[in-house]
Amino acid sequence: MIKKQITVISDFSGGQDTKTPMISMALNKSPNMRNFHCAGVKNRLVKRGGFSKLNLSTVESDGLDVFYPCGYQTYDYPLRYEAANTRISQGFKCKTSGTVTKVRLWLKKVETPAATDTVTLEIQSDSSGVPSGTEVTNGVATAIDISDVITSSYAWVTFTFSTNPTLVAGTQYHLMLEGAFTISTTNYIHWGVDNYDVIYPDGTMSVYDGTTWMTDTLYDACFEVYISDGVAGNDGFATWDFSSKNMLLGVFGTTLYKMDKDSSGNPDGVWDALTGGGTWDAFTKLMLHCDGSDQATTFTDEISHIVTANGDAKLVTAEKKFGTASGIFDGSDDLTVPDSDDWNLESGDFSFDFWSWFDAVGANGSDHTIFYQETDGTNFWDIRWHNIDGGTGYWELRVRVVGVNIIVAQGTFFPTLDTWYHIEISRSGNNFRWFVDGVQVGSTTVDSSSMPDFTGSLYIGSAAGSRYFTGQLD
């Protein structure tokens, strides 16, 4: 994929501008999206699906049915700090009818709660928007010992039941948190909550002063309810500090939101939903999914450039990174796309992003071209992989004018055959960087040169009929 200058990306790209959804990528690797800075936004980056991590701890997902993400926590809500908050609760509606296997709350302690230092959870039915005071059948969880389980830093605290309660999808319930410890302004429990633009639609917080439950609609507490066959195990959520645009961007479920900041960098507290759907932003210039039926020779560009398959270039379904197929190149074929102003990159920011699978590395000293455009044999640019000696090699962006290289940016790399690699070359200002699987390879190349506007067709898989690539692209 070719992309000029970065904007909001409608497919939540990770690894910069790839088809790999950020909410589906392993988070032991950097997203490598320019201007997206996770540092300083604590506990923000989260992935659902069983293998990614939050603060180096495995994120559970099996059976997750309904949740409000800890990534949206902005406020500490105290339990038994004073009599006015003897008990606190969060409303919810499950998506799946079934038995609750566990509930997790985002909690921490302040100092050392005294006397009987336990907390427990009840799932209560609803009464006019607040807890009814009556738990559902088997809805009282086993008490948690504060000193043994809850720490002074926020973490998920798991509540289980001696007999699992059964809930009905779409019915209003409340997670009611209560403690047996002494009410104290110095020793208590915090439940992490969101006090910005709360976007959970199926319940709000309530607080109990020992006599009456009152709704507290300015807050939503961070929680997870796990139900047999729960449906939300692969819902993603994440928040990024998009500092260069003075905003936060957040994914909640499958919707992208933004929150603006003022001139001092303070968020305005309002999450605004962003549209975009399946369309591509104006900066995406070439998007080949390489999807289709096995052995097909039609390559469709979602930006509407005409792509011609030459030789035996085709789609195969046996091995692909995404979707239904990938493009295979046997070392004597390529794709061509007519010249376009979209390939006139000049000195602006851009990125080329693709997944490669090598079927062969060729002889020592051989080149494997991914992109190539020329005006003639002495005026061209290309993106290629070079095999130095059968054990070392490098990716290279090269721009040549009248036989002289004016830009050369390299990234050390040697592939293992039959393995998918996520490859990217980006330019940001005068800085050129290569990335493999989200990690920069080689040093940053600093060059202020502008890329000329070459006039020939864009080749994918060869250098105008030479230096062919042998493998698959997706």
Coordinates of C-alpha atoms in Angstrom, one line a residue:
M1 CA 0.0 0.0 0.0
I2 CA 1.2 3.5 -0.8
K3 CA 0.2 6.3 1.4
K4 CA 1.0 10.0 1.4
Q5 CA 1.0 11.9 4.7
I6 CA -0.8 10.4 7.7
T7 CA -4.4 11.1 8.7
V8 CA -7.1 9.2 10.6
I9 CA -7.0 5.7 9.2
S10 CA -10.4 4.1 8.8
D11 CA -9.2 0.5 9.2
F12 CA -7.4 1.2 12.5
S13 CA -4.1 0.3 10.8
G14 CA -1.3 -0.9 12.9
G15 CA 2.4 -1.2 12.0
Q16 CA 1.8 2.0 10.0
D17 CA -0.9 1.8 7.5
T18 CA -1.2 -1.9 7.1
K19 CA -4.3 -4.1 6.8
T20 CA -3.3 -5.6 10.2
P21 CA -5.9 -4.1 12.6
M22 CA -4.2 -2.5 15.6
I23 CA -6.9 -4.1 17.7
S24 CA -5.7 -7.5 16.4
M25 CA -1.9 -7.1 16.6
A26 CA 0.3 -8.4 19.3
L27 CA 1.1 -5.5 21.6
N28 CA 4.7 -6.7 22.4
K29 CA 5.5 -4.7 19.2
S30 CA 5.2 -1.0 18.6
P31 CA 2.3 0.2 16.5
N32 CA 4.8 2.4 14.7
M33 CA 2.2 4.9 13.7
R34 CA 3.8 8.3 13.3
N35 CA 2.3 10.8 15.7
F36 CA 0.5 8.1 17.8
H37 CA 2.2 8.2 21.2
C38 CA 1.0 5.7 23.8
A39 CA 3.5 7.0 26.4
G40 CA 1.9 9.1 29.1
V41 CA -1.6 7.7 28.6
K42 CA -1.6 5.1 31.3
N43 CA -3.2 1.7 30.8
R44 CA -4.6 2.8 27.4
L45 CA -3.5 0.2 24.9
V46 CA -5.5 -3.0 25.1
K47 CA -6.3 -5.9 22.8
R48 CA -9.0 -8.6 23.0
G49 CA -8.4 -12.0 21.6
G50 CA -6.3 -14.0 24.1
F51 CA -2.7 -13.2 23.2
S52 CA -2.0 -9.5 23.7
K53 CA -1.0 -7.7 26.8
L54 CA -1.9 -4.9 29.1
N55 CA 1.0 -3.7 31.3
L56 CA 2.8 -7.0 30.5
S57 CA -0.1 -9.1 31.9
T58 CA -2.1 -11.4 29.7
V59 CA -5.5 -10.0 28.7
E60 CA -8.2 -12.5 29.2
S61 CA -11.0 -12.8 26.6
D62 CA -12.6 -16.3 26.7
G63 CA -16.3 -15.8 27.6
L64 CA -16.1 -12.0 27.9
D65 CA -19.7 -10.8 27.4
V66 CA -19.9 -7.2 28.5
F67 CA -17.4 -4.7 29.7
Y68 CA -16.3 -1.1 30.2
P69 CA -12.6 -0.8 29.4
C70 CA -10.0 0.2 32.0
G71 CA -8.4 2.2 29.1
Y72 CA -11.1 4.8 29.6
Q73 CA -10.4 5.2 33.4
T74 CA -10.0 8.9 34.2
Y75 CA -11.1 9.1 37.9
D76 CA -10.9 7.3 41.2
Y77 CA -14.3 6.5 42.8
P78 CA -14.0 5.7 46.5
L79 CA -15.8 2.9 48.5
R80 CA -16.3 3.5 52.2
Y81 CA -14.3 6.8 52.2
E82 CA -17.3 8.2 54.1
A83 CA -20.8 7.2 55.0
A84 CA -22.2 8.7 51.8
N85 CA -20.5 6.0 49.7
T86 CA -21.0 3.0 51.9
R87 CA -21.7 0.9 48.8
I88 CA -21.3 1.7 45.1
S89 CA -22.5 0.0 41.9
Q90 CA -22.4 -0.1 38.2
G91 CA -25.4 -1.0 36.0
F92 CA -25.0 -3.3 33.0
K93 CA -26.9 -5.5 30.6
C94 CA -25.4 -8.7 29.4
K95 CA -25.4 -9.6 25.7
T96 CA -25.7 -13.3 26.2
S97 CA -28.2 -15.3 28.3
G98 CA -26.1 -17.8 30.4
T99 CA -24.2 -18.5 33.5
V100 CA -21.7 -15.9 34.9
T101 CA -18.3 -17.5 35.3
K102 CA -16.6 -14.5 36.9
V103 CA -16.6 -10.7 37.2
R104 CA -13.6 -8.5 37.1
L105 CA -13.4 -5.0 38.6
W106 CA -10.6 -2.4 38.1
L107 CA -9.6 -1.7 41.8
K108 CA -6.9 -0.5 44.0
K109 CA -6.5 0.2 47.7
V110 CA -5.5 3.4 49.6
E111 CA -3.4 2.7 52.6
T112 CA -4.7 -0.2 54.7
P113 CA -8.4 -0.7 55.2
A114 CA -9.0 -1.7 58.8
A115 CA -11.1 -4.2 60.8
T116 CA -12.5 -6.9 58.5
D117 CA -10.5 -6.1 55.4
T118 CA -12.7 -7.8 52.8
V119 CA -14.8 -6.7 49.8
T120 CA -17.4 -8.6 47.9
L121 CA -19.6 -8.2 44.9
E122 CA -23.3 -8.8 44.4
I123 CA -25.2 -8.9 41.1
Q124 CA -28.5 -7.3 42.0
S125 CA -31.7 -6.8 40.0
D126 CA -32.8 -3.3 39.0
S127 CA -35.3 -1.0 40.7
S128 CA -35.9 2.3 38.7
G129 CA -32.3 2.5 37.6
V130 CA -30.6 1.7 40.9
P131 CA -29.9 -1.6 42.7
S132 CA -33.0 -3.2 44.1
G133 CA -31.3 -4.4 47.3
T134 CA -31.9 -8.0 46.2
E135 CA -29.3 -10.1 44.6
V136 CA -30.1 -12.5 41.7
T137 CA -30.1 -16.2 42.6
N138 CA -26.5 -17.2 43.5
G139 CA -25.5 -13.6 42.9
V140 CA -23.2 -13.1 45.9
A141 CA -19.6 -13.5 45.0
T142 CA -17.0 -15.0 47.4
A143 CA -15.4 -12.2 49.5
I144 CA -11.9 -11.0 48.6
D145 CA -9.3 -10.4 51.2
I146 CA -8.0 -6.9 50.5
S147 CA -4.5 -7.3 52.0
D148 CA -3.9 -10.5 50.0
V149 CA -5.4 -9.5 46.6
I150 CA -5.9 -5.8 46.1
T151 CA -2.7 -3.7 45.7
S152 CA -2.0 0.1 45.8
S153 CA -1.9 0.1 41.9
Y154 CA -4.9 -0.5 39.7
A155 CA -5.4 -4.1 38.5
W156 CA -8.2 -6.4 37.6
V157 CA -9.6 -8.1 40.7
T158 CA -11.6 -11.3 39.9
F159 CA -14.7 -12.2 41.8
T160 CA -16.1 -15.8 41.5
F161 CA -19.2 -17.5 42.8
S162 CA -19.7 -20.7 44.7
T163 CA -22.6 -21.4 42.3
N164 CA -22.6 -19.5 39.1
P165 CA -25.7 -17.2 38.7
T166 CA -27.7 -17.2 35.5
L167 CA -28.5 -13.9 33.7
V168 CA -30.8 -13.0 30.9
A169 CA -29.6 -10.9 27.9
G170 CA -30.9 -7.4 27.7
T171 CA -32.1 -7.3 31.4
Q172 CA -30.9 -4.5 33.6
Y173 CA -28.6 -5.6 36.4
H174 CA -26.1 -3.9 38.8
L175 CA -22.7 -4.9 40.0
M176 CA -22.8 -3.8 43.7
L177 CA -19.5 -3.5 45.5
E178 CA -19.5 -3.4 49.3
G179 CA -16.8 -3.8 52.0
A180 CA -16.7 -4.9 55.6
F181 CA -13.8 -2.6 56.5
T182 CA -14.1 0.5 58.6
I183 CA -15.3 3.7 56.9
S184 CA -12.3 6.0 56.8
T185 CA -11.0 9.0 54.8
T186 CA -7.5 7.5 54.8
N187 CA -8.0 3.8 54.3
Y188 CA -10.4 2.7 51.6
I189 CA -10.9 1.2 48.1
H190 CA -10.9 3.0 44.7
W191 CA -12.9 1.7 41.8
G192 CA -11.5 3.1 38.5
V193 CA -14.2 4.9 36.6
D194 CA -14.6 7.2 33.5
N195 CA -15.8 10.8 34.3
Y196 CA -15.4 12.2 30.8
D197 CA -18.0 11.6 28.2
V198 CA -19.3 8.2 29.5
I199 CA -20.3 6.1 26.5
Y200 CA -21.5 2.9 28.1
P201 CA -25.2 2.8 27.0
D202 CA -26.6 0.1 29.4
G203 CA -26.2 1.4 32.9
T204 CA -24.5 4.0 35.1
M205 CA -23.1 4.2 38.6
S206 CA -25.1 4.5 41.8
V207 CA -24.0 5.2 45.3
Y208 CA -25.6 4.1 48.7
D209 CA -25.4 6.3 51.8
G210 CA -26.6 3.6 54.2
T211 CA -30.3 4.4 53.5
T212 CA -30.9 5.3 49.9
W213 CA -29.5 4.4 46.5
M214 CA -28.9 7.4 44.2
T215 CA -27.8 7.4 40.6
D216 CA -24.4 9.0 39.7
T217 CA -24.8 9.5 36.0
L218 CA -21.4 11.4 35.6
Y219 CA -19.5 8.1 36.0
D220 CA -19.1 4.7 34.5
A221 CA -17.0 2.1 36.3
C222 CA -14.5 -0.2 34.6
F223 CA -15.7 -3.8 34.7
E224 CA -15.9 -7.1 32.9
V225 CA -18.6 -9.8 33.1
Y226 CA -17.7 -13.2 31.8
I227 CA -20.6 -15.5 30.7
S228 CA -20.5 -19.0 29.2
D229 CA -20.4 -18.4 25.4
G230 CA -20.0 -14.6 25.9
V231 CA -19.8 -12.7 22.6
A232 CA -17.4 -9.9 23.3
G233 CA -14.1 -11.8 23.4
N234 CA -12.8 -10.2 20.3
D235 CA -14.1 -6.6 20.7
G236 CA -11.3 -4.2 20.7
F237 CA -10.7 -1.1 22.6
A238 CA -7.7 1.3 22.7
T239 CA -6.9 4.9 23.2
W240 CA -4.0 6.9 21.6
D241 CA -2.7 10.3 22.4
F242 CA -2.6 11.7 18.9
S243 CA -0.6 14.7 20.2
S244 CA 0.3 16.3 16.9
K245 CA -3.4 16.8 16.2
N246 CA -4.1 17.8 19.8
M247 CA -6.7 15.1 20.4
L248 CA -7.2 11.6 21.8
L249 CA -8.4 8.8 19.5
G250 CA -10.3 5.9 21.0
V251 CA -11.7 2.6 19.7
F252 CA -14.6 1.3 21.6
G253 CA -16.1 -1.9 20.3
T254 CA -16.1 -1.2 16.6
T255 CA -16.5 2.6 16.7
L256 CA -13.7 5.2 16.5
Y257 CA -14.0 8.2 18.7
K258 CA -12.0 11.4 19.1
M259 CA -11.6 13.8 22.0
D260 CA -10.3 17.3 21.4
K261 CA -7.7 19.0 23.6
D262 CA -7.4 22.7 24.3
S263 CA -4.3 24.8 23.6
S264 CA -2.8 23.6 26.9
G265 CA -3.3 19.9 26.0
N266 CA -6.2 19.3 28.3
P267 CA -9.0 17.0 26.9
D268 CA -12.4 18.6 26.6
G269 CA -14.1 15.4 28.0
V270 CA -16.3 14.7 25.0
W271 CA -15.9 11.6 22.9
D272 CA -17.2 12.3 19.4
A273 CA -17.9 9.4 17.1
L274 CA -16.0 9.4 13.8
T275 CA -17.5 8.1 10.6
G276 CA -15.5 6.5 7.8
G277 CA -16.9 3.1 7.3
G278 CA -15.2 1.1 4.5
T279 CA -13.9 4.1 2.6
W280 CA -10.3 5.2 2.4
D281 CA -9.0 8.6 3.3
A282 CA -7.7 10.9 0.6
F283 CA -4.1 10.2 1.5
T284 CA -4.2 6.5 0.6
K285 CA -3.0 6.2 -3.0
L286 CA -2.9 2.4 -3.7
M287 CA -4.6 -0.4 -1.8
L288 CA -4.3 -3.9 -3.1
H289 CA -5.9 -6.6 -0.9
C290 CA -5.0 -9.3 -3.3
D291 CA -8.3 -11.0 -2.6
G292 CA -10.3 -13.2 -5.0
S293 CA -10.6 -16.8 -6.1
D294 CA -7.7 -19.2 -6.5
Q295 CA -5.7 -18.7 -9.8
A296 CA -7.6 -15.6 -10.7
T297 CA -5.6 -12.8 -12.5
T298 CA -7.7 -9.9 -11.4
F299 CA -6.0 -7.6 -8.9
T300 CA -8.4 -4.8 -7.6
D301 CA -7.1 -1.5 -6.3
E302 CA -9.7 0.0 -3.9
I303 CA -8.5 3.5 -5.0
S304 CA -9.6 2.6 -8.5
H305 CA -6.2 2.5 -10.3
I306 CA -6.2 -0.1 -13.2
V307 CA -3.9 -3.0 -12.3
T308 CA -2.7 -5.4 -15.0
A309 CA -1.3 -8.9 -14.3
N310 CA 1.6 -9.8 -16.6
G311 CA 3.1 -13.3 -17.2
D312 CA 1.8 -15.7 -14.6
A313 CA 1.1 -13.2 -11.8
K314 CA -2.1 -14.4 -10.1
L315 CA -4.0 -14.9 -6.8
V316 CA -3.6 -18.0 -4.7
T317 CA -5.7 -19.1 -1.7
A318 CA -3.5 -21.8 -0.2
E319 CA -1.3 -19.3 1.6
K320 CA -2.3 -15.7 2.4
K321 CA -1.9 -13.3 5.3
F322 CA -5.3 -11.7 5.1
G323 CA -8.7 -12.2 3.4
T324 CA -9.2 -14.8 0.8
A325 CA -5.9 -14.9 -1.2
S326 CA -2.5 -13.3 -1.8
G327 CA -0.6 -12.4 -4.9
I328 CA 2.0 -14.9 -6.1
F329 CA 5.0 -14.0 -8.3
D330 CA 7.2 -16.8 -9.7
G331 CA 10.3 -14.8 -10.6
S332 CA 9.2 -13.9 -14.2
D333 CA 6.0 -11.9 -13.8
D334 CA 4.7 -8.7 -12.3
L335 CA 1.8 -6.2 -12.1
T336 CA 1.7 -2.8 -13.8
V337 CA -0.3 0.3 -12.9
P338 CA -0.4 3.3 -15.2
D339 CA 1.5 6.4 -14.3
S340 CA -0.4 8.7 -11.9
D341 CA 0.3 11.9 -10.0
D342 CA -0.3 9.7 -6.9
W343 CA 3.2 8.4 -7.4
N344 CA 4.7 11.9 -7.4
L345 CA 5.9 11.9 -3.8
E346 CA 8.3 14.8 -4.1
S347 CA 9.6 15.7 -0.5
G348 CA 6.4 15.0 1.3
D349 CA 5.8 12.4 4.0
F350 CA 4.8 8.9 2.8
S351 CA 4.9 5.2 3.6
F352 CA 4.9 2.0 1.6
D353 CA 3.5 -0.9 3.5
F354 CA 3.1 -4.6 2.5
W355 CA 3.5 -8.2 3.7
S356 CA 6.0 -10.3 1.9
W357 CA 6.6 -14.1 1.8
F358 CA 9.9 -15.2 0.1
D359 CA 9.8 -18.5 -1.9
A360 CA 13.4 -18.0 -2.8
V361 CA 16.2 -15.6 -2.1
G362 CA 18.1 -16.1 -5.4
A363 CA 21.8 -16.0 -6.0
N364 CA 24.3 -13.9 -4.0
G365 CA 24.1 -10.3 -5.2
S366 CA 20.6 -10.6 -6.6
D367 CA 17.8 -8.1 -6.2
H368 CA 14.1 -8.7 -5.6
T369 CA 12.0 -5.7 -6.6
I370 CA 8.7 -4.9 -5.0
F371 CA 8.0 -1.4 -6.5
Y372 CA 9.6 0.3 -9.4
Q373 CA 9.0 3.3 -11.6
E374 CA 11.2 4.9 -14.3
T375 CA 11.3 7.5 -16.9
D376 CA 14.2 5.7 -18.5
G377 CA 17.0 3.4 -17.3
T378 CA 19.0 6.1 -15.6
N379 CA 16.0 7.9 -14.0
F380 CA 14.0 5.8 -11.6
W381 CA 13.1 4.9 -8.1
D382 CA 12.6 1.4 -6.6
I383 CA 12.0 -0.5 -3.4
R384 CA 13.8 -3.8 -3.4
W385 CA 15.4 -6.5 -1.2
H386 CA 19.1 -7.3 -1.9
N387 CA 20.7 -10.6 -1.2
I388 CA 24.3 -9.8 -0.3
D389 CA 25.9 -13.3 0.4
G390 CA 23.1 -15.8 1.1
G391 CA 23.1 -14.9 4.8
T392 CA 22.8 -11.2 4.9
G393 CA 20.8 -8.6 3.0
Y394 CA 18.9 -5.4 3.2
W395 CA 15.8 -3.6 2.1
E396 CA 16.5 -0.5 0.1
L397 CA 14.6 2.6 -1.2
R398 CA 16.7 4.0 -4.1
V399 CA 16.1 7.2 -6.1
R400 CA 18.3 7.7 -9.2
V401 CA 18.5 10.7 -11.4
V402 CA 20.7 10.7 -14.5
G403 CA 22.5 7.6 -13.3
V404 CA 23.3 9.1 -9.8
N405 CA 21.6 7.9 -6.6
I406 CA 20.2 11.0 -4.8
I407 CA 18.4 9.0 -2.1
V408 CA 19.5 5.6 -0.6
A409 CA 17.8 4.3 2.5
Q410 CA 18.5 0.8 3.7
G411 CA 17.3 -1.5 6.5
T412 CA 19.2 -4.7 7.3
F413 CA 17.2 -7.9 6.8
F414 CA 17.5 -11.5 5.6
P415 CA 14.3 -13.6 5.3
T416 CA 13.4 -17.1 6.4
L417 CA 11.7 -18.7 3.5
D418 CA 7.9 -19.4 3.7
T419 CA 7.4 -16.8 6.4
W420 CA 5.2 -13.7 6.3
Y421 CA 7.0 -10.4 7.1
H422 CA 5.3 -7.0 7.6
I423 CA 7.5 -4.5 5.7
E424 CA 7.3 -0.7 5.7
I425 CA 9.4 2.2 4.5
S426 CA 8.4 5.6 5.6
R427 CA 9.5 9.2 5.2
S428 CA 8.8 11.8 7.9
G429 CA 10.4 15.1 7.0
N430 CA 13.9 14.3 6.0
N431 CA 14.0 11.0 7.9
F432 CA 13.7 7.6 6.1
R433 CA 13.1 4.5 8.2
W434 CA 12.6 0.8 7.5
F435 CA 10.5 -1.4 9.7
V436 CA 10.1 -5.2 9.8
D437 CA 7.3 -6.6 11.9
G438 CA 6.9 -3.2 13.6
V439 CA 10.6 -2.9 14.6
Q440 CA 12.9 -0.5 12.9
V441 CA 15.8 -2.2 11.1
G442 CA 19.0 -0.3 10.3
S443 CA 19.6 3.3 11.1
T444 CA 17.5 6.3 10.2
T445 CA 18.6 7.9 6.8
V446 CA 18.5 11.7 6.8
D447 CA 18.1 13.2 3.4
S448 CA 16.3 16.3 2.3
S449 CA 16.3 15.4 -1.4
S450 CA 13.0 15.5 -3.3
M451 CA 11.8 12.6 -5.5
P452 CA 11.3 13.6 -9.1
D453 CA 8.1 13.0 -10.9
F454 CA 8.9 9.9 -13.1
T455 CA 6.6 9.2 -16.0
G456 CA 6.5 5.4 -16.5
S457 CA 4.1 2.8 -15.2
L458 CA 4.4 1.6 -11.7
Y459 CA 5.7 -2.0 -11.5
I460 CA 5.0 -4.4 -8.7
G461 CA 7.2 -7.5 -8.5
S462 CA 9.9 -6.5 -11.0
A463 CA 12.0 -3.6 -12.2
A464 CA 10.3 -3.2 -15.6
G465 CA 10.9 -6.8 -16.6
S466 CA 14.1 -7.6 -14.6
R467 CA 15.2 -8.1 -11.0
Y468 CA 12.0 -10.1 -10.3
F469 CA 10.5 -10.9 -6.9
T470 CA 9.9 -14.6 -6.1
G471 CA 7.2 -15.1 -3.5
Q472 CA 3.9 -13.7 -2.3
L473 CA 2.6 -10.3 -1.4
D474 CA -0.5 -9.3 0.6

